[in-house]
Amino acid sequence: MAGFQSIPEEIEKRARDQHFKLPVFNRVAIKLQKTIASNSNMAQVEKLILKDPALASEVLRVANSAMFSGLTKLESIQQALVRLGTEQVLNIVMVTSQKQIFKAKHPILNKIMLKLWQNASASAGGSQWVAIKSGYKKIKDQAFLIGLLHDLGSLVILKVLDEIFQENDAIQLTESVIIELINTLHTQYGSQVMESWELPPLFCQISRDHHQEHFDQKNILLIITRLVDYACAKAGVGVNTQPELVLAALPEVKLLGIKDVYLAELEIQLEDFVEAFS
């Protein structure tokens, strides 16, 4: 491989390089989060969303999907805010604003990007849903955001690989090898992205530790993230599939005290979220 010894070493080198462009969090999404946190009125929230017409259009499309829609079609962001509430609209903004960064020039990488995007959107909605169903409604919005962002390290790896492939088309990796790289390295780089976005330390910790064999059994957000990760694998959402997995046997289920009937429903919810945000 011209110029370097191994792909993992080159990923490490480039990801740490100060000139490497880490994925950037959407500015409107950041401003919107701060606006809602400061208890601003609905008109201010609407005005901020409308500053990005493409984003506003996508938010309205998602709000009218089967996952969120009511009896009548929403015609404006104002109507979406009234029906869904500012927090749910913020969650939709967070997801739709992230969608644009899950793209690559290389066809194999772009295919994997789509799977990662489906996993991110399903994890976001699924984590919020699990938080509510397991009695942790107060942290449902945190669960949503962590579900969306906890695997961002995978995105860093694919962005680096896309850069490498564009520079040297002689380098060829199969999809299975790329997925193996993601599985091995993504937790290492996820916390790096989150720190660059100045997200809370808890988010960085969950991004780093969510696949650890031994985990903090008192960290509810971590437990929710882990459970939804397993549920996505069972449902075939993302790059790793484990259809034979028995969710009810997982320690995370016992720790959350979530009912068996909700576990069966969770798989359906994940599919609905993928459809809503696709």
PDB file of C-alpha atoms in Angstrom:
ATOM      1  CA  MET A   1       0.000   0.000   0.000  1.00  0.00           C
ATOM      2  CA  ALA A   2       1.771   3.057  -1.292  1.00  0.00           C
ATOM      3  CA  GLY A   3       3.159   5.398   1.352  1.00  0.00           C
ATOM      4  CA  PHE A   4       2.032   3.529   4.463  1.00  0.00           C
ATOM      5  CA  GLN A   5       2.262   0.133   6.155  1.00  0.00           C
ATOM      6  CA  SER A   6      -1.349  -0.646   7.038  1.00  0.00           C
ATOM      7  CA  ILE A   7      -4.866   0.724   6.714  1.00  0.00           C
ATOM      8  CA  PRO A   8      -5.484   0.908  10.513  1.00  0.00           C
ATOM      9  CA  GLU A   9      -2.234   2.859  10.978  1.00  0.00           C
ATOM     10  CA  GLU A  10      -3.159   5.251   8.175  1.00  0.00           C
ATOM     11  CA  ILE A  11      -6.645   5.769   9.632  1.00  0.00           C
ATOM     12  CA  GLU A  12      -5.049   6.564  12.997  1.00  0.00           C
ATOM     13  CA  LYS A  13      -2.552   8.964  11.405  1.00  0.00           C
ATOM     14  CA  ARG A  14      -5.122  10.866   9.341  1.00  0.00           C
ATOM     15  CA  ALA A  15      -7.844  10.981  11.979  1.00  0.00           C
ATOM     16  CA  ARG A  16      -5.380  12.588  14.403  1.00  0.00           C
ATOM     17  CA  ASP A  17      -4.036  15.035  11.808  1.00  0.00           C
ATOM     18  CA  GLN A  18      -5.066  18.617  12.556  1.00  0.00           C
ATOM     19  CA  HIS A  19      -5.899  19.138   8.890  1.00  0.00           C
ATOM     20  CA  PHE A  20      -8.345  16.234   8.725  1.00  0.00           C
ATOM     21  CA  LYS A  21     -11.888  17.548   8.600  1.00  0.00           C
ATOM     22  CA  LEU A  22     -13.982  15.838  11.241  1.00  0.00           C
ATOM     23  CA  PRO A  23     -17.739  15.626  10.574  1.00  0.00           C
ATOM     24  CA  VAL A  24     -19.337  18.953  11.494  1.00  0.00           C
ATOM     25  CA  PHE A  25     -22.509  19.312  13.540  1.00  0.00           C
ATOM     26  CA  ASN A  26     -25.174  21.337  11.738  1.00  0.00           C
ATOM     27  CA  ARG A  27     -25.096  24.963  12.928  1.00  0.00           C
ATOM     28  CA  VAL A  28     -28.867  25.382  12.827  1.00  0.00           C
ATOM     29  CA  ALA A  29     -29.273  22.252  14.968  1.00  0.00           C
ATOM     30  CA  ILE A  30     -26.816  23.623  17.548  1.00  0.00           C
ATOM     31  CA  LYS A  31     -28.516  27.034  17.653  1.00  0.00           C
ATOM     32  CA  LEU A  32     -31.920  25.399  17.890  1.00  0.00           C
ATOM     33  CA  GLN A  33     -30.824  23.253  20.818  1.00  0.00           C
ATOM     34  CA  LYS A  34     -29.575  26.350  22.665  1.00  0.00           C
ATOM     35  CA  THR A  35     -32.727  28.313  21.778  1.00  0.00           C
ATOM     36  CA  ILE A  36     -35.028  25.626  23.195  1.00  0.00           C
ATOM     37  CA  ALA A  37     -32.821  25.215  26.285  1.00  0.00           C
ATOM     38  CA  SER A  38     -33.223  28.951  26.977  1.00  0.00           C
ATOM     39  CA  ASN A  39     -37.043  28.553  26.921  1.00  0.00           C
ATOM     40  CA  SER A  40     -37.470  30.741  23.850  1.00  0.00           C
ATOM     41  CA  ASN A  41     -40.939  30.969  22.343  1.00  0.00           C
ATOM     42  CA  MET A  42     -42.233  28.883  19.457  1.00  0.00           C
ATOM     43  CA  ALA A  43     -41.968  31.734  16.959  1.00  0.00           C
ATOM     44  CA  GLN A  44     -38.209  32.011  17.560  1.00  0.00           C
ATOM     45  CA  VAL A  45     -37.781  28.266  17.084  1.00  0.00           C
ATOM     46  CA  GLU A  46     -39.768  28.378  13.833  1.00  0.00           C
ATOM     47  CA  LYS A  47     -37.733  31.331  12.527  1.00  0.00           C
ATOM     48  CA  LEU A  48     -34.468  29.487  13.206  1.00  0.00           C
ATOM     49  CA  ILE A  49     -35.553  26.336  11.356  1.00  0.00           C
ATOM     50  CA  LEU A  50     -36.768  28.363   8.374  1.00  0.00           C
ATOM     51  CA  LYS A  51     -33.282  29.879   7.972  1.00  0.00           C
ATOM     52  CA  ASP A  52     -32.322  26.591   6.311  1.00  0.00           C
ATOM     53  CA  PRO A  53     -35.034  25.934   3.660  1.00  0.00           C
ATOM     54  CA  ALA A  54     -33.710  22.479   2.770  1.00  0.00           C
ATOM     55  CA  LEU A  55     -33.676  21.462   6.423  1.00  0.00           C
ATOM     56  CA  ALA A  56     -37.159  22.906   6.996  1.00  0.00           C
ATOM     57  CA  SER A  57     -38.489  20.940   4.027  1.00  0.00           C
ATOM     58  CA  GLU A  58     -36.976  17.696   5.288  1.00  0.00           C
ATOM     59  CA  VAL A  59     -38.301  18.289   8.829  1.00  0.00           C
ATOM     60  CA  LEU A  60     -41.794  18.792   7.436  1.00  0.00           C
ATOM     61  CA  ARG A  61     -41.504  15.634   5.316  1.00  0.00           C
ATOM     62  CA  VAL A  62     -40.499  13.552   8.349  1.00  0.00           C
ATOM     63  CA  ALA A  63     -43.177  15.147  10.534  1.00  0.00           C
ATOM     64  CA  ASN A  64     -45.751  14.003   7.964  1.00  0.00           C
ATOM     65  CA  SER A  65     -44.425  10.423   7.839  1.00  0.00           C
ATOM     66  CA  ALA A  66     -46.464   7.571   9.302  1.00  0.00           C
ATOM     67  CA  MET A  67     -44.240   7.603  12.398  1.00  0.00           C
ATOM     68  CA  PHE A  68     -45.250  11.119  13.458  1.00  0.00           C
ATOM     69  CA  SER A  69     -48.293  12.224  11.462  1.00  0.00           C
ATOM     70  CA  GLY A  70     -51.817  12.790  12.751  1.00  0.00           C
ATOM     71  CA  LEU A  71     -55.144  12.850  10.953  1.00  0.00           C
ATOM     72  CA  THR A  72     -54.356  15.929   8.872  1.00  0.00           C
ATOM     73  CA  LYS A  73     -51.266  16.831   6.867  1.00  0.00           C
ATOM     74  CA  LEU A  74     -48.931  19.409   8.366  1.00  0.00           C
ATOM     75  CA  GLU A  75     -48.420  22.374   6.037  1.00  0.00           C
ATOM     76  CA  SER A  76     -45.879  24.410   8.002  1.00  0.00           C
ATOM     77  CA  ILE A  77     -43.149  24.239  10.630  1.00  0.00           C
ATOM     78  CA  GLN A  78     -45.476  26.156  12.948  1.00  0.00           C
ATOM     79  CA  GLN A  79     -48.092  23.405  12.675  1.00  0.00           C
ATOM     80  CA  ALA A  80     -45.409  20.781  13.335  1.00  0.00           C
ATOM     81  CA  LEU A  81     -44.312  22.637  16.466  1.00  0.00           C
ATOM     82  CA  VAL A  82     -47.890  22.863  17.747  1.00  0.00           C
ATOM     83  CA  ARG A  83     -48.700  19.190  17.139  1.00  0.00           C
ATOM     84  CA  LEU A  84     -45.368  17.545  18.026  1.00  0.00           C
ATOM     85  CA  GLY A  85     -43.903  20.048  20.489  1.00  0.00           C
ATOM     86  CA  THR A  86     -40.548  21.810  20.338  1.00  0.00           C
ATOM     87  CA  GLU A  87     -38.557  18.921  21.826  1.00  0.00           C
ATOM     88  CA  GLN A  88     -39.785  16.374  19.281  1.00  0.00           C
ATOM     89  CA  VAL A  89     -39.230  18.821  16.423  1.00  0.00           C
ATOM     90  CA  LEU A  90     -35.698  19.380  17.762  1.00  0.00           C
ATOM     91  CA  ASN A  91     -35.130  15.630  17.665  1.00  0.00           C
ATOM     92  CA  ILE A  92     -36.300  15.510  14.047  1.00  0.00           C
ATOM     93  CA  VAL A  93     -33.987  18.432  13.203  1.00  0.00           C
ATOM     94  CA  MET A  94     -31.072  16.629  14.844  1.00  0.00           C
ATOM     95  CA  VAL A  95     -31.624  13.514  12.734  1.00  0.00           C
ATOM     96  CA  THR A  96     -32.371  15.210   9.416  1.00  0.00           C
ATOM     97  CA  SER A  97     -29.429  17.608   9.778  1.00  0.00           C
ATOM     98  CA  GLN A  98     -27.067  14.679  10.324  1.00  0.00           C
ATOM     99  CA  LYS A  99     -28.241  12.792   7.248  1.00  0.00           C
ATOM    100  CA  GLN A 100     -26.240  14.947   4.846  1.00  0.00           C
ATOM    101  CA  ILE A 101     -22.857  13.931   6.306  1.00  0.00           C
ATOM    102  CA  PHE A 102     -23.444  10.196   5.753  1.00  0.00           C
ATOM    103  CA  LYS A 103     -22.134  10.288   2.184  1.00  0.00           C
ATOM    104  CA  ALA A 104     -19.008   9.050   0.433  1.00  0.00           C
ATOM    105  CA  LYS A 105     -17.610   9.215  -3.103  1.00  0.00           C
ATOM    106  CA  HIS A 106     -16.572   5.559  -3.225  1.00  0.00           C
ATOM    107  CA  PRO A 107     -19.559   3.298  -4.089  1.00  0.00           C
ATOM    108  CA  ILE A 108     -18.820   0.589  -1.505  1.00  0.00           C
ATOM    109  CA  LEU A 109     -18.328   3.186   1.214  1.00  0.00           C
ATOM    110  CA  ASN A 110     -21.525   4.957   0.183  1.00  0.00           C
ATOM    111  CA  LYS A 111     -23.413   1.668   0.492  1.00  0.00           C
ATOM    112  CA  ILE A 112     -22.068   1.212   4.020  1.00  0.00           C
ATOM    113  CA  MET A 113     -22.847   4.867   4.804  1.00  0.00           C
ATOM    114  CA  LEU A 114     -26.507   4.186   4.052  1.00  0.00           C
ATOM    115  CA  LYS A 115     -26.523   1.286   6.497  1.00  0.00           C
ATOM    116  CA  LEU A 116     -24.839   3.438   9.140  1.00  0.00           C
ATOM    117  CA  TRP A 117     -27.399   6.179   8.585  1.00  0.00           C
ATOM    118  CA  GLN A 118     -30.274   3.721   8.973  1.00  0.00           C
ATOM    119  CA  ASN A 119     -28.693   2.450  12.175  1.00  0.00           C
ATOM    120  CA  ALA A 120     -28.188   5.972  13.541  1.00  0.00           C
ATOM    121  CA  SER A 121     -31.775   7.064  12.885  1.00  0.00           C
ATOM    122  CA  ALA A 122     -33.230   3.803  14.220  1.00  0.00           C
ATOM    123  CA  SER A 123     -30.995   3.977  17.306  1.00  0.00           C
ATOM    124  CA  ALA A 124     -32.131   7.534  17.999  1.00  0.00           C
ATOM    125  CA  GLY A 125     -35.832   6.771  17.814  1.00  0.00           C
ATOM    126  CA  GLY A 126     -35.448   3.370  19.450  1.00  0.00           C
ATOM    127  CA  SER A 127     -33.466   4.771  22.383  1.00  0.00           C
ATOM    128  CA  GLN A 128     -36.089   7.426  23.038  1.00  0.00           C
ATOM    129  CA  TRP A 129     -38.847   4.798  22.819  1.00  0.00           C
ATOM    130  CA  VAL A 130     -37.045   2.414  25.216  1.00  0.00           C
ATOM    131  CA  ALA A 131     -36.434   5.242  27.690  1.00  0.00           C
ATOM    132  CA  ILE A 132     -40.165   5.989  27.768  1.00  0.00           C
ATOM    133  CA  LYS A 133     -41.288   2.343  27.957  1.00  0.00           C
ATOM    134  CA  SER A 134     -38.819   1.457  30.703  1.00  0.00           C
ATOM    135  CA  GLY A 135     -39.902   4.341  32.941  1.00  0.00           C
ATOM    136  CA  TYR A 136     -37.159   6.874  32.181  1.00  0.00           C
ATOM    137  CA  LYS A 137     -39.191   9.480  30.324  1.00  0.00           C
ATOM    138  CA  LYS A 138     -37.194  12.336  31.852  1.00  0.00           C
ATOM    139  CA  ILE A 139     -34.083  11.299  29.912  1.00  0.00           C
ATOM    140  CA  LYS A 140     -35.836  10.374  26.650  1.00  0.00           C
ATOM    141  CA  ASP A 141     -34.356  13.307  24.705  1.00  0.00           C
ATOM    142  CA  GLN A 142     -30.835  12.581  25.945  1.00  0.00           C
ATOM    143  CA  ALA A 143     -31.382   8.951  24.950  1.00  0.00           C
ATOM    144  CA  PHE A 144     -32.484  10.096  21.492  1.00  0.00           C
ATOM    145  CA  LEU A 145     -29.368  12.204  20.909  1.00  0.00           C
ATOM    146  CA  ILE A 146     -26.963   9.589  22.261  1.00  0.00           C
ATOM    147  CA  GLY A 147     -28.655   6.951  20.113  1.00  0.00           C
ATOM    148  CA  LEU A 148     -28.123   9.167  17.079  1.00  0.00           C
ATOM    149  CA  LEU A 149     -24.485  10.018  17.753  1.00  0.00           C
ATOM    150  CA  HIS A 150     -22.859   7.172  19.698  1.00  0.00           C
ATOM    151  CA  ASP A 151     -21.462   5.413  16.598  1.00  0.00           C
ATOM    152  CA  LEU A 152     -19.967   8.508  14.959  1.00  0.00           C
ATOM    153  CA  GLY A 153     -16.553   6.865  15.058  1.00  0.00           C
ATOM    154  CA  SER A 154     -17.730   4.666  12.178  1.00  0.00           C
ATOM    155  CA  LEU A 155     -18.319   7.791  10.138  1.00  0.00           C
ATOM    156  CA  VAL A 156     -14.777   9.036  10.819  1.00  0.00           C
ATOM    157  CA  ILE A 157     -13.328   5.737   9.605  1.00  0.00           C
ATOM    158  CA  LEU A 158     -15.325   5.825   6.371  1.00  0.00           C
ATOM    159  CA  LYS A 159     -14.435   9.476   5.746  1.00  0.00           C
ATOM    160  CA  VAL A 160     -10.737   8.622   6.103  1.00  0.00           C
ATOM    161  CA  LEU A 161     -11.095   5.578   3.840  1.00  0.00           C
ATOM    162  CA  ASP A 162     -12.906   7.673   1.247  1.00  0.00           C
ATOM    163  CA  GLU A 163      -9.989  10.092   1.253  1.00  0.00           C
ATOM    164  CA  ILE A 164      -7.477   7.239   0.891  1.00  0.00           C
ATOM    165  CA  PHE A 165      -9.413   5.598  -1.943  1.00  0.00           C
ATOM    166  CA  GLN A 166      -9.650   8.878  -3.864  1.00  0.00           C
ATOM    167  CA  GLU A 167      -5.890   9.322  -3.626  1.00  0.00           C
ATOM    168  CA  ASN A 168      -5.003   5.766  -4.602  1.00  0.00           C
ATOM    169  CA  ASP A 169      -7.510   3.743  -6.616  1.00  0.00           C
ATOM    170  CA  ALA A 170      -5.170   0.731  -6.496  1.00  0.00           C
ATOM    171  CA  ILE A 171      -6.222   0.171  -2.892  1.00  0.00           C
ATOM    172  CA  GLN A 172      -9.208  -2.148  -2.794  1.00  0.00           C
ATOM    173  CA  LEU A 173     -11.029  -3.377   0.302  1.00  0.00           C
ATOM    174  CA  THR A 174     -14.070  -5.615   0.408  1.00  0.00           C
ATOM    175  CA  GLU A 175     -17.202  -4.573   2.276  1.00  0.00           C
ATOM    176  CA  SER A 176     -16.577  -7.270   4.913  1.00  0.00           C
ATOM    177  CA  VAL A 177     -13.040  -5.975   5.577  1.00  0.00           C
ATOM    178  CA  ILE A 178     -14.311  -2.396   5.901  1.00  0.00           C
ATOM    179  CA  ILE A 179     -17.005  -3.499   8.360  1.00  0.00           C
ATOM    180  CA  GLU A 180     -14.352  -5.369  10.358  1.00  0.00           C
ATOM    181  CA  LEU A 181     -12.324  -2.132  10.544  1.00  0.00           C
ATOM    182  CA  ILE A 182     -15.418  -0.271  11.736  1.00  0.00           C
ATOM    183  CA  ASN A 183     -16.168  -2.850  14.417  1.00  0.00           C
ATOM    184  CA  THR A 184     -12.564  -2.776  15.652  1.00  0.00           C
ATOM    185  CA  LEU A 185     -11.901   0.962  15.598  1.00  0.00           C
ATOM    186  CA  HIS A 186     -15.125   2.999  15.761  1.00  0.00           C
ATOM    187  CA  THR A 187     -15.348   3.444  19.542  1.00  0.00           C
ATOM    188  CA  GLN A 188     -11.841   4.890  19.507  1.00  0.00           C
ATOM    189  CA  TYR A 189     -12.847   7.770  17.235  1.00  0.00           C
ATOM    190  CA  GLY A 190     -16.436   8.406  18.301  1.00  0.00           C
ATOM    191  CA  SER A 191     -15.467  10.180  21.499  1.00  0.00           C
ATOM    192  CA  GLN A 192     -12.960  12.257  19.499  1.00  0.00           C
ATOM    193  CA  VAL A 193     -15.770  13.673  17.339  1.00  0.00           C
ATOM    194  CA  MET A 194     -18.001  14.309  20.329  1.00  0.00           C
ATOM    195  CA  GLU A 195     -15.247  16.176  22.150  1.00  0.00           C
ATOM    196  CA  SER A 196     -14.706  18.339  19.056  1.00  0.00           C
ATOM    197  CA  TRP A 197     -18.440  19.153  19.124  1.00  0.00           C
ATOM    198  CA  GLU A 198     -18.180  20.005  22.848  1.00  0.00           C
ATOM    199  CA  LEU A 199     -20.829  17.456  23.780  1.00  0.00           C
ATOM    200  CA  PRO A 200     -21.195  16.415  27.454  1.00  0.00           C
ATOM    201  CA  PRO A 201     -18.548  14.023  28.863  1.00  0.00           C
ATOM    202  CA  LEU A 202     -21.267  11.401  29.400  1.00  0.00           C
ATOM    203  CA  PHE A 203     -21.885  11.281  25.635  1.00  0.00           C
ATOM    204  CA  CYS A 204     -18.151  10.784  24.983  1.00  0.00           C
ATOM    205  CA  GLN A 205     -18.004   8.044  27.604  1.00  0.00           C
ATOM    206  CA  ILE A 206     -20.942   6.135  26.094  1.00  0.00           C
ATOM    207  CA  SER A 207     -19.471   6.445  22.607  1.00  0.00           C
ATOM    208  CA  ARG A 208     -16.209   5.001  23.909  1.00  0.00           C
ATOM    209  CA  ASP A 209     -17.618   2.256  26.183  1.00  0.00           C
ATOM    210  CA  HIS A 210     -20.872   1.002  24.659  1.00  0.00           C
ATOM    211  CA  HIS A 211     -19.343  -2.276  23.419  1.00  0.00           C
ATOM    212  CA  GLN A 212     -17.322  -3.071  26.546  1.00  0.00           C
ATOM    213  CA  GLU A 213     -17.925  -6.520  28.039  1.00  0.00           C
ATOM    214  CA  HIS A 214     -17.931  -5.051  31.523  1.00  0.00           C
ATOM    215  CA  PHE A 215     -20.011  -1.892  31.762  1.00  0.00           C
ATOM    216  CA  ASP A 216     -21.454   0.509  34.341  1.00  0.00           C
ATOM    217  CA  GLN A 217     -24.733  -1.130  35.336  1.00  0.00           C
ATOM    218  CA  LYS A 218     -25.977   2.082  36.949  1.00  0.00           C
ATOM    219  CA  ASN A 219     -25.602   4.193  33.816  1.00  0.00           C
ATOM    220  CA  ILE A 220     -29.141   4.040  32.401  1.00  0.00           C
ATOM    221  CA  LEU A 221     -28.322   5.902  29.195  1.00  0.00           C
ATOM    222  CA  LEU A 222     -25.472   3.487  28.474  1.00  0.00           C
ATOM    223  CA  ILE A 223     -27.745   0.499  29.154  1.00  0.00           C
ATOM    224  CA  ILE A 224     -30.434   1.863  26.818  1.00  0.00           C
ATOM    225  CA  THR A 225     -27.837   2.465  24.099  1.00  0.00           C
ATOM    226  CA  ARG A 226     -26.515  -1.080  24.425  1.00  0.00           C
ATOM    227  CA  LEU A 227     -29.982  -2.644  24.324  1.00  0.00           C
ATOM    228  CA  VAL A 228     -31.006  -0.722  21.211  1.00  0.00           C
ATOM    229  CA  ASP A 229     -27.705  -1.652  19.550  1.00  0.00           C
ATOM    230  CA  TYR A 230     -28.572  -5.319  20.091  1.00  0.00           C
ATOM    231  CA  ALA A 231     -32.141  -4.738  18.873  1.00  0.00           C
ATOM    232  CA  CYS A 232     -30.846  -3.134  15.664  1.00  0.00           C
ATOM    233  CA  ALA A 233     -28.556  -6.120  15.072  1.00  0.00           C
ATOM    234  CA  LYS A 234     -31.458  -8.525  15.578  1.00  0.00           C
ATOM    235  CA  ALA A 235     -33.687  -6.497  13.235  1.00  0.00           C
ATOM    236  CA  GLY A 236     -30.951  -6.321  10.574  1.00  0.00           C
ATOM    237  CA  VAL A 237     -30.579  -2.546  10.808  1.00  0.00           C
ATOM    238  CA  GLY A 238     -26.975  -1.429  10.264  1.00  0.00           C
ATOM    239  CA  VAL A 239     -23.758  -3.190   9.266  1.00  0.00           C
ATOM    240  CA  ASN A 240     -23.949  -6.020  11.820  1.00  0.00           C
ATOM    241  CA  THR A 241     -26.833  -8.497  11.894  1.00  0.00           C
ATOM    242  CA  GLN A 242     -27.681 -11.105  14.530  1.00  0.00           C
ATOM    243  CA  PRO A 243     -31.187 -12.389  13.750  1.00  0.00           C
ATOM    244  CA  GLU A 244     -30.754 -15.283  16.192  1.00  0.00           C
ATOM    245  CA  LEU A 245     -30.224 -12.928  19.147  1.00  0.00           C
ATOM    246  CA  VAL A 246     -32.681 -13.332  22.049  1.00  0.00           C
ATOM    247  CA  LEU A 247     -33.215  -9.868  23.480  1.00  0.00           C
ATOM    248  CA  ALA A 248     -35.049 -11.122  26.573  1.00  0.00           C
ATOM    249  CA  ALA A 249     -31.890 -12.965  27.673  1.00  0.00           C
ATOM    250  CA  LEU A 250     -29.735  -9.819  27.729  1.00  0.00           C
ATOM    251  CA  PRO A 251     -28.664  -8.353  31.102  1.00  0.00           C
ATOM    252  CA  GLU A 252     -29.649  -4.895  29.806  1.00  0.00           C
ATOM    253  CA  VAL A 253     -33.293  -6.003  29.706  1.00  0.00           C
ATOM    254  CA  LYS A 254     -33.204  -7.091  33.327  1.00  0.00           C
ATOM    255  CA  LEU A 255     -31.451  -3.893  34.411  1.00  0.00           C
ATOM    256  CA  LEU A 256     -34.071  -1.720  32.701  1.00  0.00           C
ATOM    257  CA  GLY A 257     -36.991  -3.893  33.763  1.00  0.00           C
ATOM    258  CA  ILE A 258     -38.549  -3.567  30.338  1.00  0.00           C
ATOM    259  CA  LYS A 259     -41.469  -5.918  29.544  1.00  0.00           C
ATOM    260  CA  ASP A 260     -41.217  -8.717  26.965  1.00  0.00           C
ATOM    261  CA  VAL A 261     -44.124  -7.296  24.987  1.00  0.00           C
ATOM    262  CA  TYR A 262     -42.165  -4.082  24.478  1.00  0.00           C
ATOM    263  CA  LEU A 263     -39.144  -6.005  23.213  1.00  0.00           C
ATOM    264  CA  ALA A 264     -41.236  -7.496  20.430  1.00  0.00           C
ATOM    265  CA  GLU A 265     -42.666  -4.076  19.628  1.00  0.00           C
ATOM    266  CA  LEU A 266     -39.206  -2.500  19.603  1.00  0.00           C
ATOM    267  CA  GLU A 267     -38.218  -4.273  16.382  1.00  0.00           C
ATOM    268  CA  ILE A 268     -41.275  -2.836  14.641  1.00  0.00           C
ATOM    269  CA  GLN A 269     -40.490   0.616  15.996  1.00  0.00           C
ATOM    270  CA  LEU A 270     -36.937   0.423  14.617  1.00  0.00           C
ATOM    271  CA  GLU A 271     -38.229  -0.379  11.141  1.00  0.00           C
ATOM    272  CA  ASP A 272     -40.696   2.523  11.360  1.00  0.00           C
ATOM    273  CA  PHE A 273     -37.907   4.945  12.308  1.00  0.00           C
ATOM    274  CA  VAL A 274     -35.752   3.792   9.396  1.00  0.00           C
ATOM    275  CA  GLU A 275     -38.670   4.396   7.037  1.00  0.00           C
ATOM    276  CA  ALA A 276     -39.484   7.797   8.526  1.00  0.00           C
ATOM    277  CA  PHE A 277     -35.944   9.133   8.172  1.00  0.00           C
ATOM    278  CA  SER A 278     -34.952   7.402   4.914  1.00  0.00           C
TER     279      SER A 278
END
